[in-house]
Coordinates of C-alpha atoms in Angstrom, one line a residue:
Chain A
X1 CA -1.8 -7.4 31.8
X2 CA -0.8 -11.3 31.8
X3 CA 1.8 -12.3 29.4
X4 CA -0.3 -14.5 27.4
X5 CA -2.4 -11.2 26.3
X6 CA -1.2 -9.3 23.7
X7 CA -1.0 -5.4 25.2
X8 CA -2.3 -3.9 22.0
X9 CA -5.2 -7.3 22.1
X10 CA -5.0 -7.3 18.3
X11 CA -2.8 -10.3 17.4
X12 CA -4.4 -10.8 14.0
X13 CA -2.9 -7.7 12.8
X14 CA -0.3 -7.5 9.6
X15 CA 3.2 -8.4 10.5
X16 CA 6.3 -7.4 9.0
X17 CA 7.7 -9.5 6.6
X18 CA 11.7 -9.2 6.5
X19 CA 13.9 -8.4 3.7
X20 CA 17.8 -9.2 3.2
X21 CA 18.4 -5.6 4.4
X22 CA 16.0 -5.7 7.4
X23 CA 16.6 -9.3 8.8
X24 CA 19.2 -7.8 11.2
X25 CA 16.7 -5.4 12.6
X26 CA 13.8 -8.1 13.3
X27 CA 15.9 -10.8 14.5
X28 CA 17.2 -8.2 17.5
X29 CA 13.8 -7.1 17.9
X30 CA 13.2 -10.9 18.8
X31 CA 15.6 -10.7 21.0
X32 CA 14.3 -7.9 22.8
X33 CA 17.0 -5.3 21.5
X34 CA 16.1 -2.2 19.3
X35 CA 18.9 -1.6 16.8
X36 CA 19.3 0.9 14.3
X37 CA 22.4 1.1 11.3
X38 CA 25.1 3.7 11.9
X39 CA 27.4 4.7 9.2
X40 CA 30.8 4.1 10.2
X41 CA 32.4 6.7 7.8
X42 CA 30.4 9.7 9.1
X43 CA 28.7 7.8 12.3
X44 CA 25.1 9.2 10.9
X45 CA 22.0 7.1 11.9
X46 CA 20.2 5.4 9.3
X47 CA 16.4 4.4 9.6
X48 CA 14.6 2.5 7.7
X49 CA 17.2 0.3 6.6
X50 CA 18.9 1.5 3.7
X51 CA 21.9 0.0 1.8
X52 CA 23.7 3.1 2.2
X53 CA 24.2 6.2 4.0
X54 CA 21.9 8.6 3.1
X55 CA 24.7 11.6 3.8
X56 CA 27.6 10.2 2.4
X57 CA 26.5 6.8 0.4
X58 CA 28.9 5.1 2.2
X59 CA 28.1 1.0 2.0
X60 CA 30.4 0.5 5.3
X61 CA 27.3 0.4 7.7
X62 CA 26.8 -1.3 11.2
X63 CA 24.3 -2.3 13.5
X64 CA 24.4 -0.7 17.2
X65 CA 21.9 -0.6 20.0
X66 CA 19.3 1.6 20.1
X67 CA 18.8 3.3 23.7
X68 CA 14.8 2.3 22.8
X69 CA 14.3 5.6 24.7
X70 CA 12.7 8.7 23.2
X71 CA 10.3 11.2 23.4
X72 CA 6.7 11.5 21.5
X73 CA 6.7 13.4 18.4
X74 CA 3.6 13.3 17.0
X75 CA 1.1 11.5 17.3
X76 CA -3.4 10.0 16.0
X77 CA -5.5 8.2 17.9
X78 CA -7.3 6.0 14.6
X79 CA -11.1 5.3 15.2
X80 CA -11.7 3.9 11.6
X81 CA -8.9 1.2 11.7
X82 CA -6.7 0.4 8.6
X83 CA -8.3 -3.2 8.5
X84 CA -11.0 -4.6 10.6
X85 CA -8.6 -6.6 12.9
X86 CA -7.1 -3.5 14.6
X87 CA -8.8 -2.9 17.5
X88 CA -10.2 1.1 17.7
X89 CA -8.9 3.6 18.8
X90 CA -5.1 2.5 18.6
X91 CA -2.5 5.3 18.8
X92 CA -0.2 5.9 15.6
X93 CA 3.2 7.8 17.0
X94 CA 6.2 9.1 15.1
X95 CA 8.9 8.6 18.3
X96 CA 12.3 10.2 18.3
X97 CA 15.0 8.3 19.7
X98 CA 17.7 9.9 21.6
X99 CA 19.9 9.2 19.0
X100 CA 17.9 11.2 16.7
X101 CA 16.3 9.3 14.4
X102 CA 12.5 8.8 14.4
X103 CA 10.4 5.7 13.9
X104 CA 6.8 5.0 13.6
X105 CA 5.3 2.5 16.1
X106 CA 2.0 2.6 18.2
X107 CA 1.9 4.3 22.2
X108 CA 0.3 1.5 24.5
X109 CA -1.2 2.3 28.1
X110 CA -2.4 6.1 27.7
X111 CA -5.6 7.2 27.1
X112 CA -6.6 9.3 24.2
X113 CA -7.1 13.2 25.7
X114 CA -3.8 12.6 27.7
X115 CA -1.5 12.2 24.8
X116 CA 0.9 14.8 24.9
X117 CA 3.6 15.6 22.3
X118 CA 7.4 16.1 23.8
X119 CA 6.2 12.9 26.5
X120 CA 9.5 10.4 27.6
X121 CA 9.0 7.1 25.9
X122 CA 10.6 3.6 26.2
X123 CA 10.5 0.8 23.6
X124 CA 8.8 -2.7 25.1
X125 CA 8.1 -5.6 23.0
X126 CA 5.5 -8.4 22.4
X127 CA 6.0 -11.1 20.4
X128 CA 3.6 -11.9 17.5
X129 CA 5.1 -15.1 15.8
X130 CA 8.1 -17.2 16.1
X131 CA 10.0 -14.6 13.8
X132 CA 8.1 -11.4 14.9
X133 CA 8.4 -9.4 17.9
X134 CA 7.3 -5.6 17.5
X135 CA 8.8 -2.6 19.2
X136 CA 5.7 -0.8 21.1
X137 CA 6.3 2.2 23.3
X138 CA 5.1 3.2 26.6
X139 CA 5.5 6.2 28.9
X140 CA 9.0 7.0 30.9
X141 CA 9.5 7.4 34.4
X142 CA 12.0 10.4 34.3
Chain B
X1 CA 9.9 36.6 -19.8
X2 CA 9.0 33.3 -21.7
X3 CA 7.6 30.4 -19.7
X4 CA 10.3 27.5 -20.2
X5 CA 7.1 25.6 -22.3
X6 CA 6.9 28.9 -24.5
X7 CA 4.8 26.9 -27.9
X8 CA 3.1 24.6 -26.0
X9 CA -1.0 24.6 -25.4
X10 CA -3.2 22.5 -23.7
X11 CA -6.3 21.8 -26.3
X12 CA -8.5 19.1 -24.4
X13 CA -9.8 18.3 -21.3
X14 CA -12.6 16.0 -20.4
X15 CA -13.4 14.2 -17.5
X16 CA -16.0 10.8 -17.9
X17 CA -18.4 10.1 -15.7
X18 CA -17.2 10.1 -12.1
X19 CA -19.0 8.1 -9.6
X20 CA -18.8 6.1 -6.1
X21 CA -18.4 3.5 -8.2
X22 CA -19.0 1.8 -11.8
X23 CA -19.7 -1.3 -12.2
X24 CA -20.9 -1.5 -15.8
X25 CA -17.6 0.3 -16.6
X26 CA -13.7 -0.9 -17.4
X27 CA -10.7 1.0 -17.0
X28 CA -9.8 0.5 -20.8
X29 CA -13.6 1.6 -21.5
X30 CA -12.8 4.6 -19.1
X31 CA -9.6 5.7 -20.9
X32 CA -11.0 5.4 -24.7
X33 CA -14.2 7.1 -23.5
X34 CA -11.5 9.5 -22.0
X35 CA -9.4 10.0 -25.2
X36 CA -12.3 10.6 -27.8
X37 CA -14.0 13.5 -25.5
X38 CA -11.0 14.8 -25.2
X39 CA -9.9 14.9 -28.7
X40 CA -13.2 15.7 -29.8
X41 CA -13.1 18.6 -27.2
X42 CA -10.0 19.7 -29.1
X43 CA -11.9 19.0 -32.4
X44 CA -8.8 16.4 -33.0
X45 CA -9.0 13.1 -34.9
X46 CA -7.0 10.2 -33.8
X47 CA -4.7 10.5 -36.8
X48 CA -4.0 13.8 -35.6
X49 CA -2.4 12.1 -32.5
X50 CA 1.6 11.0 -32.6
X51 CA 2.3 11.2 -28.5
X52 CA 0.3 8.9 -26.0
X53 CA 1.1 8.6 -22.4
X54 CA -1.7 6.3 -20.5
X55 CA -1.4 4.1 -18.0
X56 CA -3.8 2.4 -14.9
X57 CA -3.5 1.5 -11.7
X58 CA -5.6 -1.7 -11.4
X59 CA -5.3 -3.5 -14.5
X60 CA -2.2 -1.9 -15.7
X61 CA -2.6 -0.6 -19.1
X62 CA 0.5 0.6 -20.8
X63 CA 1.5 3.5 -23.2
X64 CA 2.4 0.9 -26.0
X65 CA -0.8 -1.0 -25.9
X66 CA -2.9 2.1 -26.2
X67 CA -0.5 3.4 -29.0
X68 CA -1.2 -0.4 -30.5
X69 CA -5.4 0.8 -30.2
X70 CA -4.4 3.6 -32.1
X71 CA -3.3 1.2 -35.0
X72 CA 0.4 1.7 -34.2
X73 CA 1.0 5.1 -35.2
X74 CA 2.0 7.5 -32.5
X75 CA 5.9 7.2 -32.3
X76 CA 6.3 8.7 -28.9
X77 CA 5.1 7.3 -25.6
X78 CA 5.1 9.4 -22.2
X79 CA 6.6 7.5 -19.2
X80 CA 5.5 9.5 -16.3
X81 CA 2.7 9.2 -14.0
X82 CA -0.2 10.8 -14.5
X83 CA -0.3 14.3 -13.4
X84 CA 1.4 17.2 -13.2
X85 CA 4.4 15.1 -14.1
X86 CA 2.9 13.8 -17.2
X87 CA 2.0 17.3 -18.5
X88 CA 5.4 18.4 -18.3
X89 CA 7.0 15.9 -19.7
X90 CA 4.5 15.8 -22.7
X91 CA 5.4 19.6 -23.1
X92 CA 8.7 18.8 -23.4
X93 CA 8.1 16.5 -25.9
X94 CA 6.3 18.7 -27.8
X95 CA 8.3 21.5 -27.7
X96 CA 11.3 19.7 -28.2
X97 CA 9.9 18.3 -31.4
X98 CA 10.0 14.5 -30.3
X99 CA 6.2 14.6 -30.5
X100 CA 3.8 17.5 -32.2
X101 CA 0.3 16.3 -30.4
X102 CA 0.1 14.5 -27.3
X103 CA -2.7 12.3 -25.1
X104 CA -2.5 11.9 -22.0
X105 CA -5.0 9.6 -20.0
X106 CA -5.8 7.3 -17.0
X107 CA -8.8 6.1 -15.4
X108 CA -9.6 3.7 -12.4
X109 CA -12.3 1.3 -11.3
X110 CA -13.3 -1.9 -10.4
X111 CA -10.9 -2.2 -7.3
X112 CA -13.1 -1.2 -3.9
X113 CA -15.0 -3.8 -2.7
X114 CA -14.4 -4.7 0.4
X115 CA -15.5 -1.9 2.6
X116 CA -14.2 -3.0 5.9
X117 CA -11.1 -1.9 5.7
X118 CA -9.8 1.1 4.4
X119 CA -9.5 1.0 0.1
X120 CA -6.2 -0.1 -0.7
X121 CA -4.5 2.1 -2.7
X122 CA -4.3 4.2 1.0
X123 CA -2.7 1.1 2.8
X124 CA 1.0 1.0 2.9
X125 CA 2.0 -2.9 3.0
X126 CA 5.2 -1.7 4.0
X127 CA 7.3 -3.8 7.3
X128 CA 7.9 -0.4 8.9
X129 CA 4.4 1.1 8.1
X130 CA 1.7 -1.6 7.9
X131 CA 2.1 -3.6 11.6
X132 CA 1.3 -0.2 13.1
X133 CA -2.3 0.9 11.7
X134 CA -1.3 3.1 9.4
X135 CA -3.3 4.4 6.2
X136 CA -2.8 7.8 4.8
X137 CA -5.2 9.4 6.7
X138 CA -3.4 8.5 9.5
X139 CA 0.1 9.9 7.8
X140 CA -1.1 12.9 6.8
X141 CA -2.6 13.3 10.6
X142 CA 1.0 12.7 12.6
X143 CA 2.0 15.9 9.9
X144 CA -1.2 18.0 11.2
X145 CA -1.1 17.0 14.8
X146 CA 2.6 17.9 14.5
X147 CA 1.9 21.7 13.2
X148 CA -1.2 22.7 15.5
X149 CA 1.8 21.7 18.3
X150 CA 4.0 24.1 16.8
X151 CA 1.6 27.1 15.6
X152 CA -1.3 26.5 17.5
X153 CA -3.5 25.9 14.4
X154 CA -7.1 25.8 15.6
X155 CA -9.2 23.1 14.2
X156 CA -12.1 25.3 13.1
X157 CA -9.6 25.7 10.0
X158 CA -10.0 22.3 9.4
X159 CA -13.5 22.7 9.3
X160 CA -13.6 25.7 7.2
X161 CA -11.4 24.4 4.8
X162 CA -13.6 21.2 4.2
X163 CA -16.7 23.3 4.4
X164 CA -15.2 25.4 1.8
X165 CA -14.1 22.8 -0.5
X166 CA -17.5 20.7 -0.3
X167 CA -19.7 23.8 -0.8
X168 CA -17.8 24.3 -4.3
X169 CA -18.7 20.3 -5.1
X170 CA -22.0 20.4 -3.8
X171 CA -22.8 23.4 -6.5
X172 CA -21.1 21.1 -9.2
X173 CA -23.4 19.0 -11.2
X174 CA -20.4 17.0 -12.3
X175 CA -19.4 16.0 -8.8
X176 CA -19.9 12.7 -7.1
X177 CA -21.0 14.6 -4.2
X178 CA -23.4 17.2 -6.0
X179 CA -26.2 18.7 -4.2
X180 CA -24.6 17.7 -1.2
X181 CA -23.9 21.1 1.1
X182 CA -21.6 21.3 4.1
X183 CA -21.0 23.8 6.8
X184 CA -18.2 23.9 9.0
X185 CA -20.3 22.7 11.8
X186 CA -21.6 19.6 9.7
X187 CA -17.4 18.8 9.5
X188 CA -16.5 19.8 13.4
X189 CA -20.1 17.0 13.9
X190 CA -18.6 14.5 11.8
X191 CA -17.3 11.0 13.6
X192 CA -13.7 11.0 14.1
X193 CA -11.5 9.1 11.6
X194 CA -7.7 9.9 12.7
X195 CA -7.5 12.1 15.3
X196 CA -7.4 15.5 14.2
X197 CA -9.4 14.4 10.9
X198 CA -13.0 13.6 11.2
X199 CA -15.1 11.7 8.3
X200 CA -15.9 15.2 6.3
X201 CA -11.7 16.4 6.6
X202 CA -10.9 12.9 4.6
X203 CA -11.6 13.1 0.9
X204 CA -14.3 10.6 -0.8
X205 CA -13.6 7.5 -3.4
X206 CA -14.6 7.0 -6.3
X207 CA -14.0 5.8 -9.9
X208 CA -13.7 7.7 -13.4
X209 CA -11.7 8.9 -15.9
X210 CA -10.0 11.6 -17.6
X211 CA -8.2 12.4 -20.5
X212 CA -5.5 15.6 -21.8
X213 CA -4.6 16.6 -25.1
X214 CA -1.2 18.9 -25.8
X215 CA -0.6 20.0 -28.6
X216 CA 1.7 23.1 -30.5
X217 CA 0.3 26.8 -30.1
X218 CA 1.0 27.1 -33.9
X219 CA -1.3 24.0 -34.2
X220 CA -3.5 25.2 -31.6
X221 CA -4.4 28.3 -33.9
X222 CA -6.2 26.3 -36.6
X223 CA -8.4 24.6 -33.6
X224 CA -11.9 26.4 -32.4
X225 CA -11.1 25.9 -28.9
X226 CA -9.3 28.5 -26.2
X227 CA -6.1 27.1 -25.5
X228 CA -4.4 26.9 -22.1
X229 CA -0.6 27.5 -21.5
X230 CA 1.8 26.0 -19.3
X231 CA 3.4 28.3 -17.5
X232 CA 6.0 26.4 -15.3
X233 CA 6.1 23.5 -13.4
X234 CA 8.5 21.5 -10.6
X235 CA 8.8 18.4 -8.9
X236 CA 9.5 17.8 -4.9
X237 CA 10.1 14.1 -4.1
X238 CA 11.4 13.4 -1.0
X239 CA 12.1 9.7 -0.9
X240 CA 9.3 6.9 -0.9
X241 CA 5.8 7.7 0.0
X242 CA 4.2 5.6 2.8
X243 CA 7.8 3.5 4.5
X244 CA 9.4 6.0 6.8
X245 CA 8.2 8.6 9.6
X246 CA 6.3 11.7 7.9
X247 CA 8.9 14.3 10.2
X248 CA 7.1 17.3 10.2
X249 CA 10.9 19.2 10.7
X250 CA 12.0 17.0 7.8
X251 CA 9.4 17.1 5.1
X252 CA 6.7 19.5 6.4
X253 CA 7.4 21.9 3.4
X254 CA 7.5 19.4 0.8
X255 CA 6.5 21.0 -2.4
X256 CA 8.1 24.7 -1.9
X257 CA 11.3 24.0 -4.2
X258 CA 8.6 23.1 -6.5
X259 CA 6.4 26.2 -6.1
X260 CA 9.7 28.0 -6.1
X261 CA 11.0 26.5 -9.8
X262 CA 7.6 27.4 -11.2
X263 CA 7.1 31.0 -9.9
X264 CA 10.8 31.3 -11.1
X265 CA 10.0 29.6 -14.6
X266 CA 7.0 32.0 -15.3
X267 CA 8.2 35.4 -13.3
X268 CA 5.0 35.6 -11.8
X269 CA 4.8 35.6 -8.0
X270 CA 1.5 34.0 -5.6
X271 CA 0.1 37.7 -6.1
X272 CA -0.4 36.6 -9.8
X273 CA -2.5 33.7 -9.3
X274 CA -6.1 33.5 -9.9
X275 CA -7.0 30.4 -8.0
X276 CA -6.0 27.2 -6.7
X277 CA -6.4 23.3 -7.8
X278 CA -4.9 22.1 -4.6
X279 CA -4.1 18.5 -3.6
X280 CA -6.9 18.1 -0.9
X281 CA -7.1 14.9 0.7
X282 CA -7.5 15.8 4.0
X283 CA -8.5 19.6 4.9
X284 CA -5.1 20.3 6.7
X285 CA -3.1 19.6 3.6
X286 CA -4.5 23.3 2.2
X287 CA -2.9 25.0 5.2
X288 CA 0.3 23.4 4.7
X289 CA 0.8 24.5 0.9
X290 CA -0.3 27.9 2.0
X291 CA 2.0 28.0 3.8
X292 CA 4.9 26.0 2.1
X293 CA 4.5 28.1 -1.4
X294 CA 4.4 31.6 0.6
X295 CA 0.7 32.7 0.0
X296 CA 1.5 33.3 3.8
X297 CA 3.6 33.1 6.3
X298 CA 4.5 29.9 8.1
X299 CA 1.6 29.2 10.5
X300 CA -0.7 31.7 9.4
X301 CA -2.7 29.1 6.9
X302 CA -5.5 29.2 9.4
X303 CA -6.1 32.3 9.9
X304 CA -6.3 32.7 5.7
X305 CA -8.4 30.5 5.7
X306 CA -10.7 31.8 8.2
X307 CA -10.9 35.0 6.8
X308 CA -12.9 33.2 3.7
X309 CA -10.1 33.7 1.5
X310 CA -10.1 30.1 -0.3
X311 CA -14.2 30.4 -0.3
X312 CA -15.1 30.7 -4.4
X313 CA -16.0 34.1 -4.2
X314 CA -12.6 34.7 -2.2
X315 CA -9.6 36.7 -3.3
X316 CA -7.7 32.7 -3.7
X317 CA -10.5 29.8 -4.5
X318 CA -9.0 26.4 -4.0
X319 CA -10.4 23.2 -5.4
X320 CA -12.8 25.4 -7.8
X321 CA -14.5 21.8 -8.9
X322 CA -14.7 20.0 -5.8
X323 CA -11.9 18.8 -5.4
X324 CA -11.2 15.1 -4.3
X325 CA -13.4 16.6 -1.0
X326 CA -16.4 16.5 -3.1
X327 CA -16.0 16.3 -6.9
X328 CA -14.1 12.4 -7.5
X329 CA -11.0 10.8 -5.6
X330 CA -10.5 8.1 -8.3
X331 CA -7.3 7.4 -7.1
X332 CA -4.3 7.9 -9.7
X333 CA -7.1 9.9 -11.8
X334 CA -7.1 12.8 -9.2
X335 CA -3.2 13.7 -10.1
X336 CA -4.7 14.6 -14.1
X337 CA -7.6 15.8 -12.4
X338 CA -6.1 18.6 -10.9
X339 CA -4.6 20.1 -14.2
X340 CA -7.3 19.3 -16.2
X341 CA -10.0 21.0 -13.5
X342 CA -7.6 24.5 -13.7
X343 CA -8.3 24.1 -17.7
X344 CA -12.0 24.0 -17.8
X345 CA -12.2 26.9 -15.2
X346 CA -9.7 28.7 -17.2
X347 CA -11.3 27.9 -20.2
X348 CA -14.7 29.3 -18.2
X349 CA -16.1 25.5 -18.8
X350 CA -17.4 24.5 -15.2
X351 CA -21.4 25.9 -13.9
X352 CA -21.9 28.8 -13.8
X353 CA -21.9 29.0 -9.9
X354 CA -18.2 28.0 -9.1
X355 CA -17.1 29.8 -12.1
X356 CA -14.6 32.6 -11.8
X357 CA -14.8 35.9 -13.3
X358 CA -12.0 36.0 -16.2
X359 CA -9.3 34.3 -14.2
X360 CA -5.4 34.1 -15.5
X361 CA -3.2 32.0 -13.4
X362 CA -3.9 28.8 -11.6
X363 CA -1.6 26.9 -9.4
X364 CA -2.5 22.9 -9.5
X365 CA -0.5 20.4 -7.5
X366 CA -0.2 16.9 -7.0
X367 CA 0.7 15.3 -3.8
X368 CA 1.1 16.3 -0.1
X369 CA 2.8 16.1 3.5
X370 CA 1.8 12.6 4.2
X371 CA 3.0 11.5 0.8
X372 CA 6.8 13.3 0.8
X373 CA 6.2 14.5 -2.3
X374 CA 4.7 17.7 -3.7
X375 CA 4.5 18.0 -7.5
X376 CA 3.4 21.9 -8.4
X377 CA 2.3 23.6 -12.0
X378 CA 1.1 27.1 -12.9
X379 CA -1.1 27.1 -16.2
X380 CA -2.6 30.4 -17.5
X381 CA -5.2 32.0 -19.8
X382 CA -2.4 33.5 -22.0
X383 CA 1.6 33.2 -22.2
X384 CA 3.8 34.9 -20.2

């Protein structure tokens, strides 16, 4: 695909719309960085960003790089889209990162009866505005 | 044993008109339209009423302005949504003498227009949710594709389930989707929505009403009606619905502390109930409280279903009405719904062709998987 074409081809989609407690997250992910919040009393992963921890409510929380690699853990192909500017059939996943925290995001570059649950997955990202990049996934090469 | 809501009785239940949509209706016309049946089910007048908890989704209406409708005098609002939660906490109102007769009501309409994209109230607009397609069909799918990985669940289940649920709608004169038959082949034909779910796994939309009234079992006596009895009840919230990653490892038994507090409330046990107003927006989500509240064993929800067992003349019938498969899916409305619906078949109020011979306990629950929250209730024909 050329770099002028989105991957997903559905640029009109919704796009995130940062808070104080997410800013962090979305201005890595324009940087081409997946980050998640560790606690730094009980080094627990925290995701979505929360204000605390959600094992030991501690406010003392960083931001560290995400490895951006996991593995598929679940997974829908959608036919009837949420909105009329998704193009059908996109691919909802639930990914779990090695760090063990899961995130929703769509799979890119597979075709629907090959989807397979426990697959290696790495984060890419496309930009959508100025302020947005978003964090797709795609297969790993073991 | 007494239930924890020993003294309470549920003396009305009346649903409005439910339909795809109603146009000539509002959502305050719904809710008084709701309130008088109701009452006048209960053979109640609105003096008679001192509790009120009502509120809407679209436009909003409060507690205090409908207490204001009934010229001020009710003292004691409910704060809860509607639903299971509602019902419990007008219980408790009653029985701890904060309120003698309660009303309960919601209704919805006038919000699904635009039929291109899916109708909002299933669209999460949150930054972690939205960007990536999903709607709740789609979160309740990641929890189904998720299980048939770990127990092999067949998706003739699926089907059965739907079939099922739709067959006890279609014999329904009160249901949006009356007359309308289904087979399990008719689902497994369907056009795929969110892969596993095809068109007749998702639940329908609509609009309507629907309206509760609570009051004292010592107050119930004077009343020519057959009261109903809460038996026990529980909440399972597990966070926010719709912003974060439905885990199946995390949140796939949502609802089983609640099943658990209620079976504990009551003393009775799943052998003890009757049948089944289950939260069914998508066929899977009956396997999964099968499962979750112990009616079987962890991955064997398909194969109790396949045996016919949650058919209406099987030994467990679920969604007895309809459900929100077949009868009305008028969004918030559904969470009263499902009490309300285990009334009238308890009360031996639904045609004659999806009702049960002398049933005693029903399970009714609000919420599911997708959502991370599971709200359970058991109501019965007499006390415990």
């Amino acid at each position: 695909m050329s770099d002028s074409t989105p991957a997903t081809g559905r640029p009109q989609t919704p796009l995130p719309q940062p808070t104080e407690l997410s800013k962090p997250y979305w201005e890595a992910c324009r940087e081409g960085r997946l980050t998640v919040q560790r606690c730094k009393s009980c080094d627990g992963y925290v995701f979505i960003p929360q204000p605390c921890c959600g094992t030991c409510l501690s406010e003392d929380l960083e931001w560290v790089k995400s490895s951006g690699k996991g593995t598929l853990y679940s997974f829908t192909t959608v036919y009837r889209p949420q909105q009329p500017t998704f193009e059908v059939p996109y691919t909802v996943i639930v990914v779990e990162l090695e760090e063990g925290y899961y995130m929703l995001s769509n799979l890119i570059g597979v075709e629907p009866d090959e989807i397979k649950i426990g697959t290696p997955l790495e984060v890419f990202f496309e930009e959508r505005s100025e302020e947005i990049s978003l964090p797709f996934f795609r297969v790993r090469a073991e | 044993m007494k239930s924890p809501y020993d003294g309470v009785a549920i003396v009305g239940a009346y649903n409005t008109v439910q339909a795809k949509q109603l146009p000539n209706w509002t959502e305050s016309g719904l809710v008084l339209d709701a309130i008088r049946g109701a009452l006048g089910d209960a053979g109640l007048t609105p003096a008679d009423v001192d509790g009120v908890n009502v509120s809407t989704w679209v436009s909003q209406l409060s507690s205090r302005t409908v207490c204001q409708w009934f010229g001020g005098r009710p003292s004691w609002t409910g704060t809860s949504h509607p639903g299971i939660e509602s019902v419990l906490e007008a219980a408790a109102a009653i029985q701890s003498g904060q309120a003698h007769t309660v009303v309960i009501a919601t209704a919805q309409c006038g919000e699904y227009t635009e039929r291109e994209s899916t109708v909002s109230w299933t669209r999460p607009e949150n930054e972690f949710v939205e960007c990536w397609g999903l709607y709740t069909a789609a979160e309740f799918a990641l929890m189904a594709q998720r299980h048939m990985h770990i127990y092999g669940t067949p998706r003739e289940a699926f089907s059965e389930v739907a079939a099922a649920i739709r067959s006890n709608g279609a014999l329904n004169p009160d249901a949006v989707f009356y007359g309308r038959e289904c087979s399990p082949a008719e689902v497994e034909n369907s056009r795929m929505v969110a892969d596993p779910f095809r068109l007749l796994d998702c639940c329908i939309t609509s609009e309507g009403g629907a309206a509760m009234v609570l009051t004292s079992t010592e107050r119930a006596k004077d009343l020519d009606v057959k009261p109903i009895y809460v038996l026990g009840g529980g909440l399972d919230r597990q966070g926010m619905s719709y912003v974060t990653a439905p885990v199946w490892e995390k949140y796939g038994w949502v609802g089983r502390r609640a099943a658990e507090m209620t079976f504990e409330q009551c003393g009775l046990s799943t052998r003890d109930v009757d049948f089944a107003e289950f939260y069914d927006p998508f066929s899977f989500e009956i396997i999964r409280q099968l499962e979750a509240f112990g009616f079987c064993k962890e991955g064997e929800g398909a194969d109790f279903v396949l045996e016919g067992r949650i058919r209406i003349d099987g030994d467990l019938p679920v969604a007895t009405n309809g459900g929100i498969l077949s009868y009305s899916h008028a969004g918030v409305v559904q969470l009263l719904q499902k009490p309300l619906n285990a009334v009238l078949q308890l009360q031996g109020r639904l045609a004659p062709e999806i009702t049960l011979h002398q049933p005693k306990v029903a399970l009714a629950t609000n919420g599911g998987s997708g959502a991370l929250f599971c709200d359970v209730m058991a109501l019965g024909s007499e006390p415990v």
